[in-house]
């Protein structure tokens, strides 16, 4: 169970990074 929790945490961190990238790129496309 410990491994699963660690994997889930890593997955959440990746989603956070992807979300930040989308948030940064989206306004540019909307502005232009």
Tab-separated table of C-alpha atoms in Angstrom, residues 12-31:
chain	number	residue	atom	x	y	z
A	12	UNK	CA	-0.535	14.176	-8.614
A	13	UNK	CA	2.706	16.162	-8.877
A	14	UNK	CA	2.864	15.464	-12.625
A	15	UNK	CA	-0.746	16.588	-13.048
A	16	UNK	CA	0.066	19.765	-11.127
A	17	UNK	CA	2.953	20.540	-13.477
A	18	UNK	CA	0.822	19.851	-16.564
A	19	UNK	CA	-1.961	22.011	-15.158
A	20	UNK	CA	0.468	24.887	-14.566
A	21	UNK	CA	1.768	24.602	-18.135
A	22	UNK	CA	-1.788	24.684	-19.527
A	23	UNK	CA	-2.670	27.704	-17.378
A	24	UNK	CA	0.416	29.528	-18.667
A	25	UNK	CA	-0.201	28.701	-22.335
A	26	UNK	CA	-3.970	29.139	-22.478
A	27	UNK	CA	-4.075	32.937	-21.836
A	28	UNK	CA	-1.653	33.507	-24.725
A	29	UNK	CA	-3.863	31.637	-27.188
A	30	UNK	CA	-6.976	33.405	-25.892
A	31	UNK	CA	-5.328	36.828	-26.138
